[in-house]
PDB file of N, CA and C in Angstrom:
ATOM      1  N   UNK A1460      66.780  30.113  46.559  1.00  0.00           N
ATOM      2  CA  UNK A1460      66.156  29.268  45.567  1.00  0.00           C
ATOM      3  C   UNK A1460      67.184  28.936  44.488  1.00  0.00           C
ATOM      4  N   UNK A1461      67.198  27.961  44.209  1.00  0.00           N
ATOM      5  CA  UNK A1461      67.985  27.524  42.786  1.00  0.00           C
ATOM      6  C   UNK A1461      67.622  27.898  41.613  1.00  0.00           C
ATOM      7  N   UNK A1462      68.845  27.975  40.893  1.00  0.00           N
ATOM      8  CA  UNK A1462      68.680  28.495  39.438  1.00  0.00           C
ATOM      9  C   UNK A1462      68.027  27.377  38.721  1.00  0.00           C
ATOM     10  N   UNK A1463      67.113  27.025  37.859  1.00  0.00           N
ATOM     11  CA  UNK A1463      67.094  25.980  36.511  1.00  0.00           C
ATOM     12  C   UNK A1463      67.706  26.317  35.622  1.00  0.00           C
ATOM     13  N   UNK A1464      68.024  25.681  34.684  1.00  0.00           N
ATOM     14  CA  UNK A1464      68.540  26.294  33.423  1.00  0.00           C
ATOM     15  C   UNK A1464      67.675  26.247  32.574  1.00  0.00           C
ATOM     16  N   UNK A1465      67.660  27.121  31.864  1.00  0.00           N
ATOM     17  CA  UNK A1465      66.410  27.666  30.741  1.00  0.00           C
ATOM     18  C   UNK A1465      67.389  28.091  29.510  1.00  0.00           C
ATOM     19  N   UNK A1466      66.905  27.536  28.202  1.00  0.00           N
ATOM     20  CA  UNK A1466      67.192  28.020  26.667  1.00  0.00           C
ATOM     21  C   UNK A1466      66.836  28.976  26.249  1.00  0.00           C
ATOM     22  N   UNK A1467      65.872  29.620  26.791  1.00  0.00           N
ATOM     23  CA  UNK A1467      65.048  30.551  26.379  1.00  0.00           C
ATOM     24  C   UNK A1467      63.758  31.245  27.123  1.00  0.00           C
ATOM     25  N   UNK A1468      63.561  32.471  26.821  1.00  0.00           N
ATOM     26  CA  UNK A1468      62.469  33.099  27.655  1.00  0.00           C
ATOM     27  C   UNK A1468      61.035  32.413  27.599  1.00  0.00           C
ATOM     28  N   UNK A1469      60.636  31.975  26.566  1.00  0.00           N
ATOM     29  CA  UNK A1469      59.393  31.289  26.184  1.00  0.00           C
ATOM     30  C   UNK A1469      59.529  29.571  27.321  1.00  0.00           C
ATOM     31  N   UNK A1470      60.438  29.089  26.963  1.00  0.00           N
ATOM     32  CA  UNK A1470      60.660  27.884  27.940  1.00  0.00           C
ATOM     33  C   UNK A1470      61.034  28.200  29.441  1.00  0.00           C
ATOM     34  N   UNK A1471      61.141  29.589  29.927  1.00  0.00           N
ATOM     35  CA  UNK A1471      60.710  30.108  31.069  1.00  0.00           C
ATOM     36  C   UNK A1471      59.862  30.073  31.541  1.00  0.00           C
ATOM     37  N   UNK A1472      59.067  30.822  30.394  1.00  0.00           N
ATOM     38  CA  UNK A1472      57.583  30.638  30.929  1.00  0.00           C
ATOM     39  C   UNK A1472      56.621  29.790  31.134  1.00  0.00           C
ATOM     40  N   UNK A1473      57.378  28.440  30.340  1.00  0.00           N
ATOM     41  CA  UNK A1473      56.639  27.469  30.650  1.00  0.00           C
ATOM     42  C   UNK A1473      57.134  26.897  31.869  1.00  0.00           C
ATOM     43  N   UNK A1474      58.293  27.195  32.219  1.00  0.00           N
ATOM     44  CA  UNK A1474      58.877  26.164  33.311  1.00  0.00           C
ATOM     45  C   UNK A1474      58.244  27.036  34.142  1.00  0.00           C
ATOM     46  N   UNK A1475      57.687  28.242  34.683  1.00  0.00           N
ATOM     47  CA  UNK A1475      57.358  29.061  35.751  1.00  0.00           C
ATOM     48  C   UNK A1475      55.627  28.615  35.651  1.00  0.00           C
ATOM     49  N   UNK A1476      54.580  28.531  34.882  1.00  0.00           N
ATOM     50  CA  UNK A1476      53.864  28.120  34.674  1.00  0.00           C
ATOM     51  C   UNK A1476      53.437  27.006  35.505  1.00  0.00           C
ATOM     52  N   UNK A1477      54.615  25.815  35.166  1.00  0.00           N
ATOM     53  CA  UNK A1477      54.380  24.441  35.653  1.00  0.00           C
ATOM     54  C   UNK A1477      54.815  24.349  36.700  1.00  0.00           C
ATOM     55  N   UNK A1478      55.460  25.108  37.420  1.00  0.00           N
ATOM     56  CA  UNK A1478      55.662  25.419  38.904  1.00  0.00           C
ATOM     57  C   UNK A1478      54.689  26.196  39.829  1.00  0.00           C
ATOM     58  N   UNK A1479      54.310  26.991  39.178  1.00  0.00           N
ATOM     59  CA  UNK A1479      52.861  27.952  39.951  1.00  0.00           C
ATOM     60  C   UNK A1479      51.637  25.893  39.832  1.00  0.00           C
ATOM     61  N   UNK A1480      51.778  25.691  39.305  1.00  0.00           N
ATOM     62  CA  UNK A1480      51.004  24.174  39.340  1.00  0.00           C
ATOM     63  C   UNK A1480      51.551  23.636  40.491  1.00  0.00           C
ATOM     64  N   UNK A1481      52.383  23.298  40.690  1.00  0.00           N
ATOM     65  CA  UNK A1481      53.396  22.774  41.731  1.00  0.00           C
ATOM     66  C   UNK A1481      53.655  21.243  41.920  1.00  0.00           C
ATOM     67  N   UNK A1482      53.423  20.774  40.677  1.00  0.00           N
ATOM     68  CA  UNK A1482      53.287  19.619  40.555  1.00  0.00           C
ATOM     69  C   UNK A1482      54.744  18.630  40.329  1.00  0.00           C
ATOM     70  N   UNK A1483      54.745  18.017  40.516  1.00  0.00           N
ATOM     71  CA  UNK A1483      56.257  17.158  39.916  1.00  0.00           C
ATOM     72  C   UNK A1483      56.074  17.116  38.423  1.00  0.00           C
ATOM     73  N   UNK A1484      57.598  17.719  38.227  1.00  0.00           N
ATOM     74  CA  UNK A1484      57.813  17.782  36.657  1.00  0.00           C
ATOM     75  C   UNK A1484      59.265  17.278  36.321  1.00  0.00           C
ATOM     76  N   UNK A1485      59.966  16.904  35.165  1.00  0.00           N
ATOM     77  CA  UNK A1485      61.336  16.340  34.813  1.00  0.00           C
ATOM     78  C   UNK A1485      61.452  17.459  33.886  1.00  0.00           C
ATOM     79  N   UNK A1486      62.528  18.109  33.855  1.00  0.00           N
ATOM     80  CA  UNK A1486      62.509  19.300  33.253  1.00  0.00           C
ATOM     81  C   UNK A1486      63.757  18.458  31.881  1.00  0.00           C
ATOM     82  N   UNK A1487      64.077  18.812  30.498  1.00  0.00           N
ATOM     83  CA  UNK A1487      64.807  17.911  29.788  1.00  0.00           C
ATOM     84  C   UNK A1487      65.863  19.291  29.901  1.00  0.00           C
ATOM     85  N   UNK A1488      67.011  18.556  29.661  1.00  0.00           N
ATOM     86  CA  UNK A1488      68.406  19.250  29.159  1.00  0.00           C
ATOM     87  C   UNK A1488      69.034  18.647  28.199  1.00  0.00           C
ATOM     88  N   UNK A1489      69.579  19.693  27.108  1.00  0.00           N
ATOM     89  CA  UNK A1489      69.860  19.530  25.887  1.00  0.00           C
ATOM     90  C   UNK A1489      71.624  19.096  26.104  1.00  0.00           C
ATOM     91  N   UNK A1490      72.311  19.040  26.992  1.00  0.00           N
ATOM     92  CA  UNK A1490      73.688  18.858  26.814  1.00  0.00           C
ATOM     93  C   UNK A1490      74.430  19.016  25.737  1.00  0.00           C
ATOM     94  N   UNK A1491      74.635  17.909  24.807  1.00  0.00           N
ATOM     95  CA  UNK A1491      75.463  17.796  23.766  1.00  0.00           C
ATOM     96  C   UNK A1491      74.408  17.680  22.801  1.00  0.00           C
ATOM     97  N   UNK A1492      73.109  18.065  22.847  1.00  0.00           N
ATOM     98  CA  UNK A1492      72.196  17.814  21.891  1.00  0.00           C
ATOM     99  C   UNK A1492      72.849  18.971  20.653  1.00  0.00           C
ATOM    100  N   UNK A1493      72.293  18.702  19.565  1.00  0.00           N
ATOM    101  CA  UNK A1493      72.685  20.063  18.714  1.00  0.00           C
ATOM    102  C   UNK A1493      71.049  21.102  18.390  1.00  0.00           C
ATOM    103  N   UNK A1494      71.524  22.258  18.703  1.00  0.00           N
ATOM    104  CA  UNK A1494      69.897  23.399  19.206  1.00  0.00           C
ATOM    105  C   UNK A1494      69.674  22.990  18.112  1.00  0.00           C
ATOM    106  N   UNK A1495      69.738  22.478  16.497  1.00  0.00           N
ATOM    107  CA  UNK A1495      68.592  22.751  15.836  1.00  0.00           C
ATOM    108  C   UNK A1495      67.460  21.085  15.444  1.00  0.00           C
ATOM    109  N   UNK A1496      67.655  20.463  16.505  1.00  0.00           N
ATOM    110  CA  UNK A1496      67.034  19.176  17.191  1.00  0.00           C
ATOM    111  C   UNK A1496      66.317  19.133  18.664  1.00  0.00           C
ATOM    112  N   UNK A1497      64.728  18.855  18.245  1.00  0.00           N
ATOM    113  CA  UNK A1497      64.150  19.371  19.586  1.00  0.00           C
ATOM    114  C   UNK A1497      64.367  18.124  20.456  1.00  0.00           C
ATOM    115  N   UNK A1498      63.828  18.874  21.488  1.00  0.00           N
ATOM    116  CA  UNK A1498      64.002  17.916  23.002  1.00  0.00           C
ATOM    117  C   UNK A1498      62.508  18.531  23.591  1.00  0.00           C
ATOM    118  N   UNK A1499      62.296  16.976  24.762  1.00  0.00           N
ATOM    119  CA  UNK A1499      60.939  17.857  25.568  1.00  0.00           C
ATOM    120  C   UNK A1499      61.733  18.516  26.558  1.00  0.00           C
ATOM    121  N   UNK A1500      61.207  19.706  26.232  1.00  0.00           N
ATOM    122  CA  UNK A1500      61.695  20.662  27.150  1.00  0.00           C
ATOM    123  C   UNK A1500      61.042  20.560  29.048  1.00  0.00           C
ATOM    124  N   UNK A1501      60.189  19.659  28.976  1.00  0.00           N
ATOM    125  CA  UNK A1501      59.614  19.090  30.080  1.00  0.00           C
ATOM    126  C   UNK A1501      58.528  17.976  30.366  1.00  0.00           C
ATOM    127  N   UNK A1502      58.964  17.181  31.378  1.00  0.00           N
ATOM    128  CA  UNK A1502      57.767  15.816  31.178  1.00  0.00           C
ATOM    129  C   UNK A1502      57.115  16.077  32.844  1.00  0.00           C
ATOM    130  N   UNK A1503      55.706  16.339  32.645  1.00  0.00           N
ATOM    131  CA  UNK A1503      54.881  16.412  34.224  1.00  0.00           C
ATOM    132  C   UNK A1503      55.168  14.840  34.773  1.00  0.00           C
ATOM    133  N   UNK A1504      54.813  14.701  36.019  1.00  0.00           N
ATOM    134  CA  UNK A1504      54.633  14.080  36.199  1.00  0.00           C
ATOM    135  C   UNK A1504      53.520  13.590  37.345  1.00  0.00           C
ATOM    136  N   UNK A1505      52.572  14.873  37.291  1.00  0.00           N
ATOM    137  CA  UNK A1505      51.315  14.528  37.775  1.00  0.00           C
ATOM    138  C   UNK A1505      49.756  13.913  37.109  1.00  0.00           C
ATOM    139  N   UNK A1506      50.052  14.041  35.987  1.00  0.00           N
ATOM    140  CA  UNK A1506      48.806  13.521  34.976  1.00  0.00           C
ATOM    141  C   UNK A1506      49.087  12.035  35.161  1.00  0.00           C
ATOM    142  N   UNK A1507      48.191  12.060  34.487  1.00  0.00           N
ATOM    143  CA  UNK A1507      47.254   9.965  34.305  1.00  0.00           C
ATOM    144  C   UNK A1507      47.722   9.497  33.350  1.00  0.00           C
ATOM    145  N   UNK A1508      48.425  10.179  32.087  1.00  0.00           N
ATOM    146  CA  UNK A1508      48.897   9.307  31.290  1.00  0.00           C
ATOM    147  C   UNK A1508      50.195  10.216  30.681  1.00  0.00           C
ATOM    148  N   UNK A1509      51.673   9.790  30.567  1.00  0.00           N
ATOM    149  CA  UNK A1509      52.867  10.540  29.869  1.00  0.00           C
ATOM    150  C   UNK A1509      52.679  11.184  28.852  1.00  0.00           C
ATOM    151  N   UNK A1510      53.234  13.048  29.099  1.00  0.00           N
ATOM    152  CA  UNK A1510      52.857  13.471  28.471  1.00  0.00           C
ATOM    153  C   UNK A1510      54.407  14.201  27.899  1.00  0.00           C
ATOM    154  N   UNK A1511      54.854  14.811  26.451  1.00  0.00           N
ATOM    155  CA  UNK A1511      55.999  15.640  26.142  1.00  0.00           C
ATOM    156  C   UNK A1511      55.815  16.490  25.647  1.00  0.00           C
ATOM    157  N   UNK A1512      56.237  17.936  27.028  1.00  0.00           N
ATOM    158  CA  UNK A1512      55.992  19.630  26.681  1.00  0.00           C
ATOM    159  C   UNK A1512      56.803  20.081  25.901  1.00  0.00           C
ATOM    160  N   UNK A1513      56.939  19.829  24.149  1.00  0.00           N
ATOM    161  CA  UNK A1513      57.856  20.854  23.523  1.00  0.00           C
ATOM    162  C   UNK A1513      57.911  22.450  23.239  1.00  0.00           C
ATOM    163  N   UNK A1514      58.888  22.827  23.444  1.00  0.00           N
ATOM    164  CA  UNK A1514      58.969  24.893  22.861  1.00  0.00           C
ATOM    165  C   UNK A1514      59.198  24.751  22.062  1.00  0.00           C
ATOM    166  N   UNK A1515      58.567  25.256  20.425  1.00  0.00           N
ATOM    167  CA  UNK A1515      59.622  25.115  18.813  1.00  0.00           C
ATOM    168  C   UNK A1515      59.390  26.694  18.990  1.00  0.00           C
ATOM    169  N   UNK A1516      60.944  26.970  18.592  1.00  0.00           N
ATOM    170  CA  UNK A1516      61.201  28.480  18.292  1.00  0.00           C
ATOM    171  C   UNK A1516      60.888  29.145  17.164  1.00  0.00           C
ATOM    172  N   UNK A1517      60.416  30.233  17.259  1.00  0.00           N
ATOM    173  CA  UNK A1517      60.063  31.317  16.346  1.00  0.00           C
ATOM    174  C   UNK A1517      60.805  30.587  15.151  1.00  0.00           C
ATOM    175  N   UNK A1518      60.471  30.689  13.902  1.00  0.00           N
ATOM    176  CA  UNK A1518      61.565  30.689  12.878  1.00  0.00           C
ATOM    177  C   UNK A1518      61.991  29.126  12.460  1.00  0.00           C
ATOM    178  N   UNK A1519      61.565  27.669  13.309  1.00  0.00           N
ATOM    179  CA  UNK A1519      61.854  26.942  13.115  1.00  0.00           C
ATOM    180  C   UNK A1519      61.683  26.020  12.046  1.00  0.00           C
ATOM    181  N   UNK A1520      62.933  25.772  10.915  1.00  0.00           N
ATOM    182  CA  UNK A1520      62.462  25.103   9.965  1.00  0.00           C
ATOM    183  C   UNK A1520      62.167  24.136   9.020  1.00  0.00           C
ATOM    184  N   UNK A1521      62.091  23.756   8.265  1.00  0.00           N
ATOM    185  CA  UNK A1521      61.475  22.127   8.132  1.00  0.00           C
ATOM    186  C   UNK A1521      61.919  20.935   9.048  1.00  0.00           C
ATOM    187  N   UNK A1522      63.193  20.752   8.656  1.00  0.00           N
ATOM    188  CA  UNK A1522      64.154  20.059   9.028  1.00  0.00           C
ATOM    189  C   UNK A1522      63.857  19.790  10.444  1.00  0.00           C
ATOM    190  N   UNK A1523      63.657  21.029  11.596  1.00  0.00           N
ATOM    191  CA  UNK A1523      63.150  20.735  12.757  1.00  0.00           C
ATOM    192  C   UNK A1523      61.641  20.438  13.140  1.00  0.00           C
ATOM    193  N   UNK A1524      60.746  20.976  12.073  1.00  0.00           N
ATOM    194  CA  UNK A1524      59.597  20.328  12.186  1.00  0.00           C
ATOM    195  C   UNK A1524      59.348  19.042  11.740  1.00  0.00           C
ATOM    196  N   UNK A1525      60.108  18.624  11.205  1.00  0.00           N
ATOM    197  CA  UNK A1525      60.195  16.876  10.672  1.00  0.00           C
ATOM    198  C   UNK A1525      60.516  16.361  11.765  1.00  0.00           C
ATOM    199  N   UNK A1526      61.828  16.573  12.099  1.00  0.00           N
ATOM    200  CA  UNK A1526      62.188  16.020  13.639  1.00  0.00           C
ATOM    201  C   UNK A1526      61.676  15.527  14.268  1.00  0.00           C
ATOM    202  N   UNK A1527      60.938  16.686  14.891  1.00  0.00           N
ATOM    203  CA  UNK A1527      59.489  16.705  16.051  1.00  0.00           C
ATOM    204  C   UNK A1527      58.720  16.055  15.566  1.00  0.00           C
ATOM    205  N   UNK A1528      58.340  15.932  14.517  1.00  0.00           N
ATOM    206  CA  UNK A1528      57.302  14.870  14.290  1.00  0.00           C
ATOM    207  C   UNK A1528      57.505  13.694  14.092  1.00  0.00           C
ATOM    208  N   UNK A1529      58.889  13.049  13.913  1.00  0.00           N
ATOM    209  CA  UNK A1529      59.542  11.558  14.106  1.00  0.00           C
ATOM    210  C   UNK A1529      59.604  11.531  15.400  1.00  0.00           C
ATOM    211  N   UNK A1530      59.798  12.468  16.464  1.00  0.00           N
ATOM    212  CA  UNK A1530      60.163  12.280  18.104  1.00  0.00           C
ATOM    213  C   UNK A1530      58.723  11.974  18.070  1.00  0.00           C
ATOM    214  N   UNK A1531      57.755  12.474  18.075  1.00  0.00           N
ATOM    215  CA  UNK A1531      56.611  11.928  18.627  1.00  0.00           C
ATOM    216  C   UNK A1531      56.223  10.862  18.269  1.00  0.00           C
ATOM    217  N   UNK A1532      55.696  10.795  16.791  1.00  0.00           N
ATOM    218  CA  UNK A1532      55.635   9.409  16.301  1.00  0.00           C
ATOM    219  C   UNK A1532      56.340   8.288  16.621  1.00  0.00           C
ATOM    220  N   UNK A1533      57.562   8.456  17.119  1.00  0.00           N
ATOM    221  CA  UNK A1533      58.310   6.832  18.106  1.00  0.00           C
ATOM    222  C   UNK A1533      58.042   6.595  19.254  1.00  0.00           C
ATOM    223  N   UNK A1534      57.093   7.791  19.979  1.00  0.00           N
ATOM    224  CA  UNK A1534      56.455   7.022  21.161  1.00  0.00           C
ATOM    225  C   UNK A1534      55.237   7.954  21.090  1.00  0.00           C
ATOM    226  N   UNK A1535      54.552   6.645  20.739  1.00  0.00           N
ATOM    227  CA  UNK A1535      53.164   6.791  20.600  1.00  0.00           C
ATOM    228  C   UNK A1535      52.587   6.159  21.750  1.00  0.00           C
ATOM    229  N   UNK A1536      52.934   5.868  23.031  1.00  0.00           N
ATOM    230  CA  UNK A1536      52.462   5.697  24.138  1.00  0.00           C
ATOM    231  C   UNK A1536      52.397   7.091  25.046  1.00  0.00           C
ATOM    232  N   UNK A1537      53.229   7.844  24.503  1.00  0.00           N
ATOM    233  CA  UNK A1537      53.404   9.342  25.205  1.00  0.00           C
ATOM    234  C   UNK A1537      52.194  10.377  24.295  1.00  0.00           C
ATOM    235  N   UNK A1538      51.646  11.185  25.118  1.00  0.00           N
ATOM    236  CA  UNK A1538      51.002  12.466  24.725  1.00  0.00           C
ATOM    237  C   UNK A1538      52.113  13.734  24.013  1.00  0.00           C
ATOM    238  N   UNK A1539      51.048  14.466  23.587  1.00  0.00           N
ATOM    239  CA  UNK A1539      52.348  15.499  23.298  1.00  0.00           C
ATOM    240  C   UNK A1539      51.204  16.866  23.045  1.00  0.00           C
ATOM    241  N   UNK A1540      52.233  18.044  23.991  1.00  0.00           N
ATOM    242  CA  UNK A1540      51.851  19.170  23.518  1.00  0.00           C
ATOM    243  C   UNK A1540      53.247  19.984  23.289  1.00  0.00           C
ATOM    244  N   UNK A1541      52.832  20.842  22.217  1.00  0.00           N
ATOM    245  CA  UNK A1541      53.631  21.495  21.807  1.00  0.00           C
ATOM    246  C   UNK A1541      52.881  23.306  21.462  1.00  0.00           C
ATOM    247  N   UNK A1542      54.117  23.941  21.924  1.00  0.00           N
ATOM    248  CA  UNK A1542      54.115  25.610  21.891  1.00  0.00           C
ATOM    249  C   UNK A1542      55.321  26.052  20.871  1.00  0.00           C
ATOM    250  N   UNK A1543      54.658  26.512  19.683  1.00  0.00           N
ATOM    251  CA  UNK A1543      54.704  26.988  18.564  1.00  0.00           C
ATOM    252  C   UNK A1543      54.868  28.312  18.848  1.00  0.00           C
ATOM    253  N   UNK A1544      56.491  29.106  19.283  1.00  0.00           N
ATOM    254  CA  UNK A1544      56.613  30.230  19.944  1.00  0.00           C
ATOM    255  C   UNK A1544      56.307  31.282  18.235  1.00  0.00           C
ATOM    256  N   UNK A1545      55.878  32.505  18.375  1.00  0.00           N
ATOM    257  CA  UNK A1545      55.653  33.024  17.387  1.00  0.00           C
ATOM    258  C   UNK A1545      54.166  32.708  16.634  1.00  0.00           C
ATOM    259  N   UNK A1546      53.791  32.036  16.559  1.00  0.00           N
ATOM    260  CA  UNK A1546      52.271  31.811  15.965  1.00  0.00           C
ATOM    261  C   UNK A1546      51.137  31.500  17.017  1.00  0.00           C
ATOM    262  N   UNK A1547      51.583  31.526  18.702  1.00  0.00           N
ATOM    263  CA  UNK A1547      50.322  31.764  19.346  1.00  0.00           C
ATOM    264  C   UNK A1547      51.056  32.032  21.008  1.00  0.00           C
ATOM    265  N   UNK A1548      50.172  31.972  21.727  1.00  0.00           N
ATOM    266  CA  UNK A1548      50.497  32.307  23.294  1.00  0.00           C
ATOM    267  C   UNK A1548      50.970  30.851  23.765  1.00  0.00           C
ATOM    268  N   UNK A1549      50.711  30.891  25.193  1.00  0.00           N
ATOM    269  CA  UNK A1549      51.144  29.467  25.438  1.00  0.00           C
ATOM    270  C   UNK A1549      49.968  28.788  25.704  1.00  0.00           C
ATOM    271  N   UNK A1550      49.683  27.549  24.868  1.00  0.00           N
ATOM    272  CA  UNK A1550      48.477  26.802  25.009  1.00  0.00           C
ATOM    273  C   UNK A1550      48.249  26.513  26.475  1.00  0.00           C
ATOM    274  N   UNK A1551      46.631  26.298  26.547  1.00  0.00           N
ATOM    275  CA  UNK A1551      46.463  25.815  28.202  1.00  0.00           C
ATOM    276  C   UNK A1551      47.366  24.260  27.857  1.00  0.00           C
ATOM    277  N   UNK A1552      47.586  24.081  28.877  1.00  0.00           N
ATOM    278  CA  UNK A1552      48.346  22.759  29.332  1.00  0.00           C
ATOM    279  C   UNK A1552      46.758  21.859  29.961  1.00  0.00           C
ATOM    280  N   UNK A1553      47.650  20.222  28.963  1.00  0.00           N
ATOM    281  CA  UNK A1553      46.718  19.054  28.661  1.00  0.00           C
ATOM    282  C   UNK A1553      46.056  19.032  30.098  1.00  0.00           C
ATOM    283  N   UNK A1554      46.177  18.775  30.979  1.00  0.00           N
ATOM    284  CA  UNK A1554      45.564  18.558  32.194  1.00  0.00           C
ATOM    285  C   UNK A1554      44.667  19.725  33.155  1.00  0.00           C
ATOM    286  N   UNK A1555      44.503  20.695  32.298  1.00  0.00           N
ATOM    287  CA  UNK A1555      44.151  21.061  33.420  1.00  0.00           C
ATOM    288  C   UNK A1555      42.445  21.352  32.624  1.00  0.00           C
TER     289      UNK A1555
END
């Protein structure tokens, strides 16, 4: 089996999650991004309408919660869930 690359244990668990689903998913990679600027850490691609799975890390602060909330707000044709690591478990996911 192939490795994915994962940032983190929490975005493990989501990527293992959305695989026990077994659904087609686009998993995002941060390349030259800089870590304290989010990315969707994954886009399904079995639901009815586009959706963007963010992880915000424990500790994350303003600056990256502003962010995230300009990334969403510029596409407002896309859904969005987001996992707030540190203040809860991992939300059920929109579709199911």
């Amino acid at each position: 089996m192939a490795r994915q690359p994962r940032e983190t244990v929490p975005e493990k668990r989501l990527v293992d999650a959305l695989a026990r689903l077994r659904g087609k998913t686009v998993k995002g990679l941060r390349y030259d991004l800089q870590t304290d600027q989010p990315i969707a850490n994954a886009l399904p691609q079995n639901s009815d309408e586009p959706i963007a799975l963010f992880v915000v890390p424990a500790g994350a602060d303003e600056a990256l919660e502003a962010s995230l909330q300009d990334k969403i707000a510029n596409r407002p044709e896309m859904g969005e869930w987001t996992w707030r690591i540190g203040e809860e478990e991992i939300p059920a996911l929109p579709w199911l």
